[in-house]
């Protein structure tokens, strides 16, 4: 098991290097001069050359990559072109709302979707099953911002139960923290609940036709034990896969949700950095999101071997 985990970690290193090269080259190939953005339109050629030399932009691309890579390994993602603040400090100041939203969304999605999918498979062909399938189609088809504004209209503006927008950290109290996080979490989790429930249902139905399920029933094991201990355990791999994909999709969903609910997280920081063409900040955020995506995939690979010990790549 330890050897397998080490092999998977070593296998991610070339991926990490490839992602770093892509992130670095992507912004170098993007039209626009960071020195001109920093100096303004009235800057003289001498001032632009001085800024380029200060930022290292007058050096060759391989040299720039080596210098940037060395800084990244030291935890230095550069300095924002507009605020002059270190990128790591800006990310650290915004990561709290995004982390809270992502964790609450995944927890809510898994806790609701997996039992919903298992129950729909158990009640196959009934109204419950058709209702779950209708919800999964509707939930996955409606855009996040439509769901978000509908929730705001109903629970904030009509009923007045929850705040319209904003964010309160956990240090302000569990009540205000949960009140401000509930609507964004429900809006973002609706699509993931629909997706995971659909995959869980189809995976359970596929396993329910296997011989070991008939054997378990022939032994007199209760239907609940058959579903939970035998069917769900053997259908866990595709369910874990779709949960991992959901976490990856969560990154784009967070950007939209934070904009709708005015949460000061990384999603809004991405929008602000792109609009301001703040290249070091965009580069740092892209690298962070890529590393999170790689880490999630590594974790999913390790979970495969835990759930099904036969899996060894």
mmCIF file of N, CA, C and O in Angstrom, residues 202-256:
data_model
loop_
_atom_site.group_PDB
_atom_site.id
_atom_site.type_symbol
_atom_site.label_atom_id
_atom_site.label_comp_id
_atom_site.label_asym_id
_atom_site.label_seq_id
_atom_site.Cartn_x
_atom_site.Cartn_y
_atom_site.Cartn_z
ATOM 1 N N UNK A 202 -27.289 4.603 -10.989
ATOM 2 C CA UNK A 202 -26.922 3.681 -12.072
ATOM 3 C C UNK A 202 -25.878 2.657 -11.612
ATOM 4 O O UNK A 202 -25.924 1.490 -12.022
ATOM 5 N N UNK A 203 -24.941 3.068 -10.754
ATOM 6 C CA UNK A 203 -23.916 2.132 -10.259
ATOM 7 C C UNK A 203 -24.543 1.057 -9.372
ATOM 8 O O UNK A 203 -24.183 -0.129 -9.466
ATOM 9 N N UNK A 204 -25.483 1.458 -8.516
ATOM 10 C CA UNK A 204 -26.148 0.490 -7.646
ATOM 11 C C UNK A 204 -26.981 -0.484 -8.480
ATOM 12 O O UNK A 204 -26.964 -1.700 -8.243
ATOM 13 N N UNK A 205 -27.694 0.026 -9.476
ATOM 14 C CA UNK A 205 -28.512 -0.849 -10.325
ATOM 15 C C UNK A 205 -27.646 -1.868 -11.062
ATOM 16 O O UNK A 205 -28.039 -3.026 -11.234
ATOM 17 N N UNK A 206 -26.468 -1.452 -11.498
ATOM 18 C CA UNK A 206 -25.572 -2.372 -12.200
ATOM 19 C C UNK A 206 -25.083 -3.483 -11.272
ATOM 20 O O UNK A 206 -24.999 -4.645 -11.662
ATOM 21 N N UNK A 207 -24.777 -3.122 -10.038
ATOM 22 C CA UNK A 207 -24.276 -4.115 -9.075
ATOM 23 C C UNK A 207 -25.391 -5.040 -8.601
ATOM 24 O O UNK A 207 -25.149 -6.230 -8.324
ATOM 25 N N UNK A 208 -26.623 -4.521 -8.526
ATOM 26 C CA UNK A 208 -27.734 -5.317 -7.993
ATOM 27 C C UNK A 208 -28.047 -6.549 -8.849
ATOM 28 O O UNK A 208 -28.716 -7.470 -8.393
ATOM 29 N N UNK A 209 -27.563 -6.556 -10.079
ATOM 30 C CA UNK A 209 -27.801 -7.719 -10.934
ATOM 31 C C UNK A 209 -26.726 -8.780 -10.828
ATOM 32 O O UNK A 209 -26.801 -9.809 -11.531
ATOM 33 N N UNK A 210 -25.712 -8.574 -9.981
ATOM 34 C CA UNK A 210 -24.596 -9.530 -9.873
ATOM 35 C C UNK A 210 -24.997 -10.756 -9.039
ATOM 36 O O UNK A 210 -25.929 -10.712 -8.230
ATOM 37 N N UNK A 211 -24.217 -11.844 -9.241
ATOM 38 C CA UNK A 211 -24.518 -13.098 -8.553
ATOM 39 C C UNK A 211 -24.379 -12.985 -7.033
ATOM 40 O O UNK A 211 -25.144 -13.597 -6.282
ATOM 41 N N UNK A 212 -23.374 -12.209 -6.574
ATOM 42 C CA UNK A 212 -23.156 -12.146 -5.121
ATOM 43 C C UNK A 212 -24.315 -11.459 -4.400
ATOM 44 O O UNK A 212 -24.549 -11.702 -3.213
ATOM 45 N N UNK A 213 -25.058 -10.594 -5.121
ATOM 46 C CA UNK A 213 -26.235 -9.974 -4.512
ATOM 47 C C UNK A 213 -27.343 -11.020 -4.342
ATOM 48 O O UNK A 213 -27.997 -11.088 -3.288
ATOM 49 N N UNK A 214 -27.529 -11.851 -5.387
ATOM 50 C CA UNK A 214 -28.543 -12.922 -5.277
ATOM 51 C C UNK A 214 -28.156 -13.908 -4.181
ATOM 52 O O UNK A 214 -29.012 -14.413 -3.442
ATOM 53 N N UNK A 215 -26.840 -14.181 -4.059
ATOM 54 C CA UNK A 215 -26.382 -15.090 -3.006
ATOM 55 C C UNK A 215 -26.666 -14.506 -1.617
ATOM 56 O O UNK A 215 -27.115 -15.209 -0.709
ATOM 57 N N UNK A 216 -26.405 -13.197 -1.473
ATOM 58 C CA UNK A 216 -26.657 -12.550 -0.180
ATOM 59 C C UNK A 216 -28.133 -12.602 0.178
ATOM 60 O O UNK A 216 -28.502 -12.866 1.334
ATOM 61 N N UNK A 217 -28.994 -12.367 -0.796
ATOM 62 C CA UNK A 217 -30.434 -12.434 -0.543
ATOM 63 C C UNK A 217 -30.873 -13.862 -0.218
ATOM 64 O O UNK A 217 -31.745 -14.089 0.635
ATOM 65 N N UNK A 218 -30.249 -14.835 -0.897
ATOM 66 C CA UNK A 218 -30.605 -16.237 -0.641
ATOM 67 C C UNK A 218 -30.228 -16.666 0.774
ATOM 68 O O UNK A 218 -30.856 -17.564 1.353
ATOM 69 N N UNK A 219 -29.199 -16.002 1.336
ATOM 70 C CA UNK A 219 -28.785 -16.316 2.711
ATOM 71 C C UNK A 219 -29.710 -15.678 3.746
ATOM 72 O O UNK A 219 -29.538 -15.892 4.946
ATOM 73 N N UNK A 220 -30.656 -14.876 3.296
ATOM 74 C CA UNK A 220 -31.601 -14.257 4.221
ATOM 75 C C UNK A 220 -31.152 -12.934 4.788
ATOM 76 O O UNK A 220 -31.738 -12.443 5.767
ATOM 77 N N UNK A 221 -30.109 -12.331 4.189
ATOM 78 C CA UNK A 221 -29.643 -11.029 4.662
ATOM 79 C C UNK A 221 -30.694 -9.973 4.341
ATOM 80 O O UNK A 221 -31.330 -10.006 3.288
ATOM 81 N N UNK A 222 -30.880 -9.042 5.262
ATOM 82 C CA UNK A 222 -31.904 -8.014 5.075
ATOM 83 C C UNK A 222 -31.576 -7.146 3.862
ATOM 84 O O UNK A 222 -30.407 -7.008 3.471
ATOM 85 N N UNK A 223 -32.629 -6.552 3.280
ATOM 86 C CA UNK A 223 -32.433 -5.737 2.077
ATOM 87 C C UNK A 223 -31.544 -4.525 2.368
ATOM 88 O O UNK A 223 -30.747 -4.108 1.515
ATOM 89 N N UNK A 224 -31.688 -3.941 3.562
ATOM 90 C CA UNK A 224 -30.847 -2.794 3.922
ATOM 91 C C UNK A 224 -29.371 -3.192 3.955
ATOM 92 O O UNK A 224 -28.506 -2.471 3.438
ATOM 93 N N UNK A 225 -29.072 -4.372 4.540
ATOM 94 C CA UNK A 225 -27.681 -4.832 4.595
ATOM 95 C C UNK A 225 -27.158 -5.145 3.197
ATOM 96 O O UNK A 225 -25.980 -4.897 2.890
ATOM 97 N N UNK A 226 -28.017 -5.689 2.346
ATOM 98 C CA UNK A 226 -27.607 -5.978 0.968
ATOM 99 C C UNK A 226 -27.240 -4.679 0.251
ATOM 100 O O UNK A 226 -26.216 -4.592 -0.453
ATOM 101 N N UNK A 227 -28.066 -3.648 0.445
ATOM 102 C CA UNK A 227 -27.822 -2.375 -0.232
ATOM 103 C C UNK A 227 -26.558 -1.695 0.284
ATOM 104 O O UNK A 227 -25.714 -1.240 -0.506
ATOM 105 N N UNK A 228 -26.423 -1.624 1.602
ATOM 106 C CA UNK A 228 -25.332 -0.844 2.191
ATOM 107 C C UNK A 228 -24.011 -1.624 2.189
ATOM 108 O O UNK A 228 -22.971 -1.123 1.735
ATOM 109 N N UNK A 229 -24.049 -2.846 2.676
ATOM 110 C CA UNK A 229 -22.801 -3.595 2.861
ATOM 111 C C UNK A 229 -22.300 -4.241 1.569
ATOM 112 O O UNK A 229 -21.084 -4.375 1.385
ATOM 113 N N UNK A 230 -23.190 -4.656 0.700
ATOM 114 C CA UNK A 230 -22.766 -5.376 -0.510
ATOM 115 C C UNK A 230 -22.843 -4.508 -1.768
ATOM 116 O O UNK A 230 -21.854 -4.381 -2.489
ATOM 117 N N UNK A 231 -24.002 -3.927 -2.039
ATOM 118 C CA UNK A 231 -24.160 -3.166 -3.286
ATOM 119 C C UNK A 231 -23.368 -1.857 -3.261
ATOM 120 O O UNK A 231 -22.600 -1.575 -4.185
ATOM 121 N N UNK A 232 -23.534 -1.060 -2.200
ATOM 122 C CA UNK A 232 -22.869 0.241 -2.142
ATOM 123 C C UNK A 232 -21.350 0.106 -2.099
ATOM 124 O O UNK A 232 -20.630 0.877 -2.742
ATOM 125 N N UNK A 233 -20.862 -0.882 -1.352
ATOM 126 C CA UNK A 233 -19.418 -1.088 -1.277
ATOM 127 C C UNK A 233 -18.804 -1.411 -2.623
ATOM 128 O O UNK A 233 -17.725 -0.917 -2.973
ATOM 129 N N UNK A 234 -19.491 -2.244 -3.410
ATOM 130 C CA UNK A 234 -18.959 -2.625 -4.720
ATOM 131 C C UNK A 234 -19.224 -1.579 -5.798
ATOM 132 O O UNK A 234 -18.636 -1.659 -6.882
ATOM 133 N N UNK A 235 -20.121 -0.641 -5.522
ATOM 134 C CA UNK A 235 -20.385 0.442 -6.486
ATOM 135 C C UNK A 235 -19.651 1.717 -6.101
ATOM 136 O O UNK A 235 -19.897 2.778 -6.687
ATOM 137 N N UNK A 236 -18.747 1.632 -5.143
ATOM 138 C CA UNK A 236 -18.118 2.845 -4.609
ATOM 139 C C UNK A 236 -17.147 3.494 -5.578
ATOM 140 O O UNK A 236 -16.997 4.718 -5.569
ATOM 141 N N UNK A 237 -16.475 2.699 -6.432
ATOM 142 C CA UNK A 237 -15.435 3.269 -7.303
ATOM 143 C C UNK A 237 -16.000 4.329 -8.255
ATOM 144 O O UNK A 237 -15.481 5.451 -8.322
ATOM 145 N N UNK A 238 -17.066 4.029 -9.031
ATOM 146 C CA UNK A 238 -17.610 5.114 -9.884
ATOM 147 C C UNK A 238 -18.170 6.288 -9.094
ATOM 148 O O UNK A 238 -18.104 7.436 -9.560
ATOM 149 N N UNK A 239 -18.698 6.020 -7.893
ATOM 150 C CA UNK A 239 -19.229 7.126 -7.082
ATOM 151 C C UNK A 239 -18.079 8.028 -6.619
ATOM 152 O O UNK A 239 -18.176 9.258 -6.666
ATOM 153 N N UNK A 240 -16.971 7.420 -6.185
ATOM 154 C CA UNK A 240 -15.804 8.210 -5.773
ATOM 155 C C UNK A 240 -15.262 9.002 -6.963
ATOM 156 O O UNK A 240 -14.848 10.157 -6.830
ATOM 157 N N UNK A 241 -15.282 8.369 -8.145
ATOM 158 C CA UNK A 241 -14.789 9.066 -9.342
ATOM 159 C C UNK A 241 -15.591 10.328 -9.620
ATOM 160 O O UNK A 241 -15.032 11.399 -9.882
ATOM 161 N N UNK A 242 -16.920 10.206 -9.565
ATOM 162 C CA UNK A 242 -17.741 11.378 -9.885
ATOM 163 C C UNK A 242 -17.640 12.427 -8.781
ATOM 164 O O UNK A 242 -17.751 13.639 -9.063
ATOM 165 N N UNK A 243 -17.396 12.009 -7.537
ATOM 166 C CA UNK A 243 -17.177 13.001 -6.471
ATOM 167 C C UNK A 243 -15.876 13.770 -6.738
ATOM 168 O O UNK A 243 -15.817 14.987 -6.565
ATOM 169 N N UNK A 244 -14.841 13.048 -7.196
ATOM 170 C CA UNK A 244 -13.583 13.713 -7.539
ATOM 171 C C UNK A 244 -13.762 14.700 -8.686
ATOM 172 O O UNK A 244 -13.228 15.814 -8.658
ATOM 173 N N UNK A 245 -14.530 14.306 -9.706
ATOM 174 C CA UNK A 245 -14.811 15.218 -10.824
ATOM 175 C C UNK A 245 -15.598 16.433 -10.326
ATOM 176 O O UNK A 245 -15.378 17.560 -10.772
ATOM 177 N N UNK A 246 -16.514 16.185 -9.395
ATOM 178 C CA UNK A 246 -17.307 17.292 -8.848
ATOM 179 C C UNK A 246 -16.426 18.311 -8.143
ATOM 180 O O UNK A 246 -16.652 19.527 -8.240
ATOM 181 N N UNK A 247 -15.418 17.831 -7.417
ATOM 182 C CA UNK A 247 -14.510 18.758 -6.734
ATOM 183 C C UNK A 247 -13.761 19.611 -7.749
ATOM 184 O O UNK A 247 -13.549 20.812 -7.547
ATOM 185 N N UNK A 248 -13.375 18.981 -8.881
ATOM 186 C CA UNK A 248 -12.697 19.744 -9.926
ATOM 187 C C UNK A 248 -13.634 20.785 -10.538
ATOM 188 O O UNK A 248 -13.245 21.935 -10.786
ATOM 189 N N UNK A 249 -14.887 20.383 -10.796
ATOM 190 C CA UNK A 249 -15.867 21.320 -11.360
ATOM 191 C C UNK A 249 -16.226 22.422 -10.374
ATOM 192 O O UNK A 249 -16.689 23.490 -10.757
ATOM 193 N N UNK A 250 -15.996 22.147 -9.110
ATOM 194 C CA UNK A 250 -16.334 23.102 -8.054
ATOM 195 C C UNK A 250 -15.576 24.412 -8.225
ATOM 196 O O UNK A 250 -16.076 25.482 -7.861
ATOM 197 N N UNK A 251 -14.372 24.334 -8.794
ATOM 198 C CA UNK A 251 -13.540 25.528 -8.932
ATOM 199 C C UNK A 251 -14.243 26.570 -9.800
ATOM 200 O O UNK A 251 -14.313 27.747 -9.465
ATOM 201 N N UNK A 252 -14.801 26.111 -10.944
ATOM 202 C CA UNK A 252 -15.516 27.065 -11.806
ATOM 203 C C UNK A 252 -16.829 27.501 -11.170
ATOM 204 O O UNK A 252 -17.246 28.656 -11.316
ATOM 205 N N UNK A 253 -17.474 26.583 -10.441
ATOM 206 C CA UNK A 253 -18.731 26.935 -9.786
ATOM 207 C C UNK A 253 -18.548 27.968 -8.694
ATOM 208 O O UNK A 253 -19.408 28.828 -8.479
ATOM 209 N N UNK A 254 -17.408 27.905 -8.004
ATOM 210 C CA UNK A 254 -17.129 28.855 -6.930
ATOM 211 C C UNK A 254 -17.023 30.276 -7.479
ATOM 212 O O UNK A 254 -17.478 31.243 -6.857
ATOM 213 N N UNK A 255 -16.431 30.419 -8.678
ATOM 214 C CA UNK A 255 -16.283 31.744 -9.277
ATOM 215 C C UNK A 255 -17.650 32.389 -9.484
ATOM 216 O O UNK A 255 -17.873 33.556 -9.127
ATOM 217 N N UNK A 256 -18.606 31.624 -10.046
ATOM 218 C CA UNK A 256 -19.944 32.162 -10.313
ATOM 219 C C UNK A 256 -20.689 32.421 -9.005
ATOM 220 O O UNK A 256 -21.301 33.483 -8.811
#
